[in-house]
């Protein structure tokens, strides 16, 4: 996960994102600016960032893309979400959150553990686990034999229970549980 200011400068990263940027296989930190190695991916990344970062009252929007790896490994999925509320990060205001889902190093997420830990229903925890694995609402609907509207309803239920408002927030919360030992039975 990376936090960007309103100019798109990297303000902070978690350890996993720092390691990924240091390897520079598909993404890199170039003087505080997030860049993709392949020119076509970098152009798409620039467009997503332009839509996610607030500029003089423009409407901001989230976006996602896959970032190809020249090494041939599975691509990286990148989700960018604007942070529209007043969120301070030290002296700098965070304007966007970049969530990186590394399909080559995807953590195993147990929906039953999520249900217990986060207080979600079985269906909600399955949706949360699938989102975190990088699946879209449409993919989840197809895999669970539900409509997209039903999957979105489960998302709204999760938002209400967890005090969240974006899919990226759900993914971030689920990823924060990775490595937490399960409760003793």
PDB file of C-alpha atoms in Angstrom:
ATOM      1  CA  UNK A   1       0.000   0.000   0.000  1.00  0.00           C
ATOM      2  CA  UNK A   2       1.209   3.490  -0.875  1.00  0.00           C
ATOM      3  CA  UNK A   3      -0.074   6.873   0.245  1.00  0.00           C
ATOM      4  CA  UNK A   4       0.205   9.776  -2.214  1.00  0.00           C
ATOM      5  CA  UNK A   5      -0.191  13.497  -1.639  1.00  0.00           C
ATOM      6  CA  UNK A   6      -2.260  15.731  -3.948  1.00  0.00           C
ATOM      7  CA  UNK A   7       0.723  16.111  -6.304  1.00  0.00           C
ATOM      8  CA  UNK A   8       1.100  12.335  -6.641  1.00  0.00           C
ATOM      9  CA  UNK A   9       4.260  12.224  -4.533  1.00  0.00           C
ATOM     10  CA  UNK A  10       4.711   9.077  -2.455  1.00  0.00           C
ATOM     11  CA  UNK A  11       4.238  10.077   1.185  1.00  0.00           C
ATOM     12  CA  UNK A  12       4.510   6.631   2.786  1.00  0.00           C
ATOM     13  CA  UNK A  13       4.531   2.926   1.926  1.00  0.00           C
ATOM     14  CA  UNK A  14       4.112  -0.255   3.883  1.00  0.00           C
ATOM     15  CA  UNK A  15       6.926  -2.825   3.955  1.00  0.00           C
ATOM     16  CA  UNK A  16       5.468  -4.991   1.194  1.00  0.00           C
ATOM     17  CA  UNK A  17       5.115  -2.019  -1.186  1.00  0.00           C
ATOM     18  CA  UNK A  18       8.610  -0.738  -0.314  1.00  0.00           C
ATOM     19  CA  UNK A  19      10.114  -4.119  -1.156  1.00  0.00           C
ATOM     20  CA  UNK A  20       8.209  -4.293  -4.432  1.00  0.00           C
ATOM     21  CA  UNK A  21       9.345  -0.785  -5.436  1.00  0.00           C
ATOM     22  CA  UNK A  22      12.938  -1.572  -4.476  1.00  0.00           C
ATOM     23  CA  UNK A  23      12.948  -4.643  -6.781  1.00  0.00           C
ATOM     24  CA  UNK A  24      11.637  -2.399  -9.606  1.00  0.00           C
ATOM     25  CA  UNK A  25      10.348  -5.422 -11.521  1.00  0.00           C
ATOM     26  CA  UNK A  26       7.221  -3.612 -12.702  1.00  0.00           C
ATOM     27  CA  UNK A  27       6.885  -0.488 -10.527  1.00  0.00           C
ATOM     28  CA  UNK A  28       9.486   1.878  -9.136  1.00  0.00           C
ATOM     29  CA  UNK A  29       9.810   4.981  -6.983  1.00  0.00           C
ATOM     30  CA  UNK A  30      11.572   7.577  -9.150  1.00  0.00           C
ATOM     31  CA  UNK A  31      12.314  10.642  -7.024  1.00  0.00           C
ATOM     32  CA  UNK A  32       9.114  10.136  -5.038  1.00  0.00           C
ATOM     33  CA  UNK A  33       6.942   9.470  -8.087  1.00  0.00           C
ATOM     34  CA  UNK A  34       5.337   6.088  -8.744  1.00  0.00           C
ATOM     35  CA  UNK A  35       6.263   4.800 -12.211  1.00  0.00           C
ATOM     36  CA  UNK A  36       5.607   1.613 -14.168  1.00  0.00           C
ATOM     37  CA  UNK A  37       8.555   0.111 -16.054  1.00  0.00           C
ATOM     38  CA  UNK A  38       6.718  -0.566 -19.298  1.00  0.00           C
ATOM     39  CA  UNK A  39       5.774   2.636 -21.201  1.00  0.00           C
ATOM     40  CA  UNK A  40       2.184   1.550 -21.974  1.00  0.00           C
ATOM     41  CA  UNK A  41       1.574   0.652 -18.321  1.00  0.00           C
ATOM     42  CA  UNK A  42       3.153   3.917 -17.190  1.00  0.00           C
ATOM     43  CA  UNK A  43       0.838   5.915 -19.484  1.00  0.00           C
ATOM     44  CA  UNK A  44      -2.212   4.124 -18.053  1.00  0.00           C
ATOM     45  CA  UNK A  45      -0.919   4.662 -14.499  1.00  0.00           C
ATOM     46  CA  UNK A  46      -0.525   8.404 -15.177  1.00  0.00           C
ATOM     47  CA  UNK A  47      -4.152   8.568 -16.429  1.00  0.00           C
ATOM     48  CA  UNK A  48      -5.460   6.725 -13.346  1.00  0.00           C
ATOM     49  CA  UNK A  49      -3.505   9.012 -11.034  1.00  0.00           C
ATOM     50  CA  UNK A  50      -4.795  12.099 -12.846  1.00  0.00           C
ATOM     51  CA  UNK A  51      -8.382  10.920 -12.259  1.00  0.00           C
ATOM     52  CA  UNK A  52      -7.764  10.000  -8.594  1.00  0.00           C
ATOM     53  CA  UNK A  53      -5.938  13.147  -7.481  1.00  0.00           C
ATOM     54  CA  UNK A  54      -8.032  16.268  -6.803  1.00  0.00           C
ATOM     55  CA  UNK A  55      -7.372  19.234  -9.090  1.00  0.00           C
ATOM     56  CA  UNK A  56      -9.242  22.467  -8.424  1.00  0.00           C
ATOM     57  CA  UNK A  57     -12.655  21.015  -7.707  1.00  0.00           C
ATOM     58  CA  UNK A  58     -12.648  18.297 -10.354  1.00  0.00           C
ATOM     59  CA  UNK A  59     -14.520  15.110  -9.573  1.00  0.00           C
ATOM     60  CA  UNK A  60     -12.159  12.338  -8.531  1.00  0.00           C
ATOM     61  CA  UNK A  61     -12.584   8.631  -9.206  1.00  0.00           C
ATOM     62  CA  UNK A  62     -11.037   5.304  -8.317  1.00  0.00           C
ATOM     63  CA  UNK A  63      -9.466   3.042 -10.875  1.00  0.00           C
ATOM     64  CA  UNK A  64      -7.646  -0.237 -11.299  1.00  0.00           C
ATOM     65  CA  UNK A  65      -5.192  -1.750 -13.723  1.00  0.00           C
ATOM     66  CA  UNK A  66      -2.819  -4.637 -14.129  1.00  0.00           C
ATOM     67  CA  UNK A  67       0.869  -3.870 -14.374  1.00  0.00           C
ATOM     68  CA  UNK A  68       2.823  -6.303 -16.531  1.00  0.00           C
ATOM     69  CA  UNK A  69       6.171  -7.613 -15.412  1.00  0.00           C
ATOM     70  CA  UNK A  70       9.043  -7.808 -17.894  1.00  0.00           C
ATOM     71  CA  UNK A  71      10.306 -10.756 -15.818  1.00  0.00           C
ATOM     72  CA  UNK A  72       7.331 -12.822 -16.977  1.00  0.00           C
ATOM     73  CA  UNK A  73       5.888 -13.300 -13.472  1.00  0.00           C
ATOM     74  CA  UNK A  74       2.160 -12.879 -12.942  1.00  0.00           C
ATOM     75  CA  UNK A  75       1.074  -9.247 -13.298  1.00  0.00           C
ATOM     76  CA  UNK A  76       0.515  -6.927 -10.380  1.00  0.00           C
ATOM     77  CA  UNK A  77      -2.963  -5.504  -9.814  1.00  0.00           C
ATOM     78  CA  UNK A  78      -3.040  -1.871  -8.769  1.00  0.00           C
ATOM     79  CA  UNK A  79      -6.082  -0.125  -7.258  1.00  0.00           C
ATOM     80  CA  UNK A  80      -6.054   3.661  -6.796  1.00  0.00           C
ATOM     81  CA  UNK A  81      -8.635   5.319  -4.555  1.00  0.00           C
ATOM     82  CA  UNK A  82      -8.926   9.021  -3.839  1.00  0.00           C
ATOM     83  CA  UNK A  83      -8.996   9.999  -0.176  1.00  0.00           C
ATOM     84  CA  UNK A  84     -11.614  12.722  -0.177  1.00  0.00           C
ATOM     85  CA  UNK A  85     -12.059  13.248   3.549  1.00  0.00           C
ATOM     86  CA  UNK A  86      -9.625  15.181   5.740  1.00  0.00           C
ATOM     87  CA  UNK A  87      -6.966  12.569   6.394  1.00  0.00           C
ATOM     88  CA  UNK A  88      -3.730  13.920   7.767  1.00  0.00           C
ATOM     89  CA  UNK A  89      -0.518  11.983   7.542  1.00  0.00           C
ATOM     90  CA  UNK A  90       1.990  13.931   9.556  1.00  0.00           C
ATOM     91  CA  UNK A  91       2.455  17.326   7.963  1.00  0.00           C
ATOM     92  CA  UNK A  92       1.246  16.193   4.527  1.00  0.00           C
ATOM     93  CA  UNK A  93      -2.321  15.451   3.498  1.00  0.00           C
ATOM     94  CA  UNK A  94      -2.918  12.072   1.879  1.00  0.00           C
ATOM     95  CA  UNK A  95      -4.910  12.463  -1.342  1.00  0.00           C
ATOM     96  CA  UNK A  96      -4.825   8.927  -2.760  1.00  0.00           C
ATOM     97  CA  UNK A  97      -4.312   5.374  -1.614  1.00  0.00           C
ATOM     98  CA  UNK A  98      -2.633   2.897  -3.962  1.00  0.00           C
ATOM     99  CA  UNK A  99      -3.282  -0.725  -3.099  1.00  0.00           C
ATOM    100  CA  UNK A 100      -0.984  -3.271  -4.733  1.00  0.00           C
ATOM    101  CA  UNK A 101      -2.152  -6.856  -5.099  1.00  0.00           C
ATOM    102  CA  UNK A 102       0.751  -9.064  -6.061  1.00  0.00           C
ATOM    103  CA  UNK A 103      -0.785 -12.103  -7.724  1.00  0.00           C
ATOM    104  CA  UNK A 104       2.586 -13.863  -7.542  1.00  0.00           C
ATOM    105  CA  UNK A 105       2.566 -13.555  -3.732  1.00  0.00           C
ATOM    106  CA  UNK A 106      -1.123 -13.689  -2.986  1.00  0.00           C
ATOM    107  CA  UNK A 107      -1.799 -14.438   0.686  1.00  0.00           C
ATOM    108  CA  UNK A 108      -4.279 -17.155   1.555  1.00  0.00           C
ATOM    109  CA  UNK A 109      -7.317 -15.600   3.188  1.00  0.00           C
ATOM    110  CA  UNK A 110      -9.725 -17.764   5.143  1.00  0.00           C
ATOM    111  CA  UNK A 111     -13.305 -16.442   4.884  1.00  0.00           C
ATOM    112  CA  UNK A 112     -14.256 -18.182   8.166  1.00  0.00           C
ATOM    113  CA  UNK A 113     -11.424 -16.336   9.924  1.00  0.00           C
ATOM    114  CA  UNK A 114     -12.634 -13.047   8.408  1.00  0.00           C
ATOM    115  CA  UNK A 115     -16.189 -13.730   9.569  1.00  0.00           C
ATOM    116  CA  UNK A 116     -14.994 -14.306  13.138  1.00  0.00           C
ATOM    117  CA  UNK A 117     -12.399 -11.539  13.220  1.00  0.00           C
ATOM    118  CA  UNK A 118     -14.387  -8.806  11.469  1.00  0.00           C
ATOM    119  CA  UNK A 119     -17.912  -9.812  12.489  1.00  0.00           C
ATOM    120  CA  UNK A 120     -19.051 -10.527   8.939  1.00  0.00           C
ATOM    121  CA  UNK A 121     -21.591 -13.046   7.676  1.00  0.00           C
ATOM    122  CA  UNK A 122     -20.326 -16.063   5.717  1.00  0.00           C
ATOM    123  CA  UNK A 123     -21.395 -14.493   2.421  1.00  0.00           C
ATOM    124  CA  UNK A 124     -19.844 -11.117   3.288  1.00  0.00           C
ATOM    125  CA  UNK A 125     -16.571 -12.733   4.313  1.00  0.00           C
ATOM    126  CA  UNK A 126     -16.429 -14.679   1.029  1.00  0.00           C
ATOM    127  CA  UNK A 127     -16.963 -11.446  -0.919  1.00  0.00           C
ATOM    128  CA  UNK A 128     -14.259  -9.704   1.152  1.00  0.00           C
ATOM    129  CA  UNK A 129     -11.793 -12.558   0.554  1.00  0.00           C
ATOM    130  CA  UNK A 130     -12.520 -12.585  -3.187  1.00  0.00           C
ATOM    131  CA  UNK A 131     -12.072  -8.797  -3.467  1.00  0.00           C
ATOM    132  CA  UNK A 132      -8.763  -9.077  -1.651  1.00  0.00           C
ATOM    133  CA  UNK A 133      -7.688 -11.808  -4.061  1.00  0.00           C
ATOM    134  CA  UNK A 134      -8.146  -9.266  -6.854  1.00  0.00           C
ATOM    135  CA  UNK A 135     -11.532 -10.352  -8.221  1.00  0.00           C
ATOM    136  CA  UNK A 136     -14.061  -7.835  -9.511  1.00  0.00           C
ATOM    137  CA  UNK A 137     -17.698  -7.645  -8.423  1.00  0.00           C
ATOM    138  CA  UNK A 138     -18.635  -9.282 -11.735  1.00  0.00           C
ATOM    139  CA  UNK A 139     -16.128 -12.123 -11.200  1.00  0.00           C
ATOM    140  CA  UNK A 140     -17.441 -12.706  -7.674  1.00  0.00           C
ATOM    141  CA  UNK A 141     -21.042 -12.759  -8.914  1.00  0.00           C
ATOM    142  CA  UNK A 142     -20.215 -15.364 -11.558  1.00  0.00           C
ATOM    143  CA  UNK A 143     -18.179 -17.523  -9.148  1.00  0.00           C
ATOM    144  CA  UNK A 144     -20.868 -17.466  -6.435  1.00  0.00           C
ATOM    145  CA  UNK A 145     -23.857 -17.801  -8.811  1.00  0.00           C
ATOM    146  CA  UNK A 146     -25.263 -14.475  -7.597  1.00  0.00           C
ATOM    147  CA  UNK A 147     -26.146 -11.270  -9.342  1.00  0.00           C
ATOM    148  CA  UNK A 148     -23.809  -8.302  -9.291  1.00  0.00           C
ATOM    149  CA  UNK A 149     -26.523  -6.465  -7.354  1.00  0.00           C
ATOM    150  CA  UNK A 150     -26.410  -9.147  -4.637  1.00  0.00           C
ATOM    151  CA  UNK A 151     -22.622  -8.859  -4.376  1.00  0.00           C
ATOM    152  CA  UNK A 152     -22.922  -5.060  -4.144  1.00  0.00           C
ATOM    153  CA  UNK A 153     -25.549  -5.505  -1.399  1.00  0.00           C
ATOM    154  CA  UNK A 154     -23.058  -7.610   0.589  1.00  0.00           C
ATOM    155  CA  UNK A 155     -20.487  -4.856   0.060  1.00  0.00           C
ATOM    156  CA  UNK A 156     -22.898  -2.225   1.410  1.00  0.00           C
ATOM    157  CA  UNK A 157     -23.569  -4.445   4.435  1.00  0.00           C
ATOM    158  CA  UNK A 158     -19.800  -4.706   5.031  1.00  0.00           C
ATOM    159  CA  UNK A 159     -19.372  -0.947   4.669  1.00  0.00           C
ATOM    160  CA  UNK A 160     -22.046  -0.375   7.317  1.00  0.00           C
ATOM    161  CA  UNK A 161     -20.655  -2.988   9.727  1.00  0.00           C
ATOM    162  CA  UNK A 162     -17.039  -1.906   9.352  1.00  0.00           C
ATOM    163  CA  UNK A 163     -17.524   1.846   8.987  1.00  0.00           C
ATOM    164  CA  UNK A 164     -15.975   1.855   5.505  1.00  0.00           C
ATOM    165  CA  UNK A 165     -17.029   3.332   2.181  1.00  0.00           C
ATOM    166  CA  UNK A 166     -14.804   1.902  -0.589  1.00  0.00           C
ATOM    167  CA  UNK A 167     -13.780  -1.519  -1.873  1.00  0.00           C
ATOM    168  CA  UNK A 168     -10.128  -0.554  -1.410  1.00  0.00           C
ATOM    169  CA  UNK A 169     -10.860   0.086   2.286  1.00  0.00           C
ATOM    170  CA  UNK A 170     -12.279  -3.434   2.625  1.00  0.00           C
ATOM    171  CA  UNK A 171      -9.222  -4.903   0.890  1.00  0.00           C
ATOM    172  CA  UNK A 172      -6.871  -2.890   3.095  1.00  0.00           C
ATOM    173  CA  UNK A 173      -8.666  -4.085   6.240  1.00  0.00           C
ATOM    174  CA  UNK A 174      -8.636  -7.718   5.096  1.00  0.00           C
ATOM    175  CA  UNK A 175      -4.934  -7.497   4.230  1.00  0.00           C
ATOM    176  CA  UNK A 176      -4.262  -6.125   7.709  1.00  0.00           C
ATOM    177  CA  UNK A 177      -5.495  -9.459   9.111  1.00  0.00           C
ATOM    178  CA  UNK A 178      -2.974 -11.499   7.092  1.00  0.00           C
ATOM    179  CA  UNK A 179      -0.551 -13.097   9.516  1.00  0.00           C
ATOM    180  CA  UNK A 180      -2.816 -12.596  12.529  1.00  0.00           C
ATOM    181  CA  UNK A 181      -3.098 -15.916  14.354  1.00  0.00           C
ATOM    182  CA  UNK A 182      -6.619 -17.359  14.429  1.00  0.00           C
ATOM    183  CA  UNK A 183      -8.449 -17.325  17.772  1.00  0.00           C
ATOM    184  CA  UNK A 184      -8.094 -20.489  19.840  1.00  0.00           C
ATOM    185  CA  UNK A 185     -11.109 -22.751  19.719  1.00  0.00           C
TER     186      UNK A 185
END
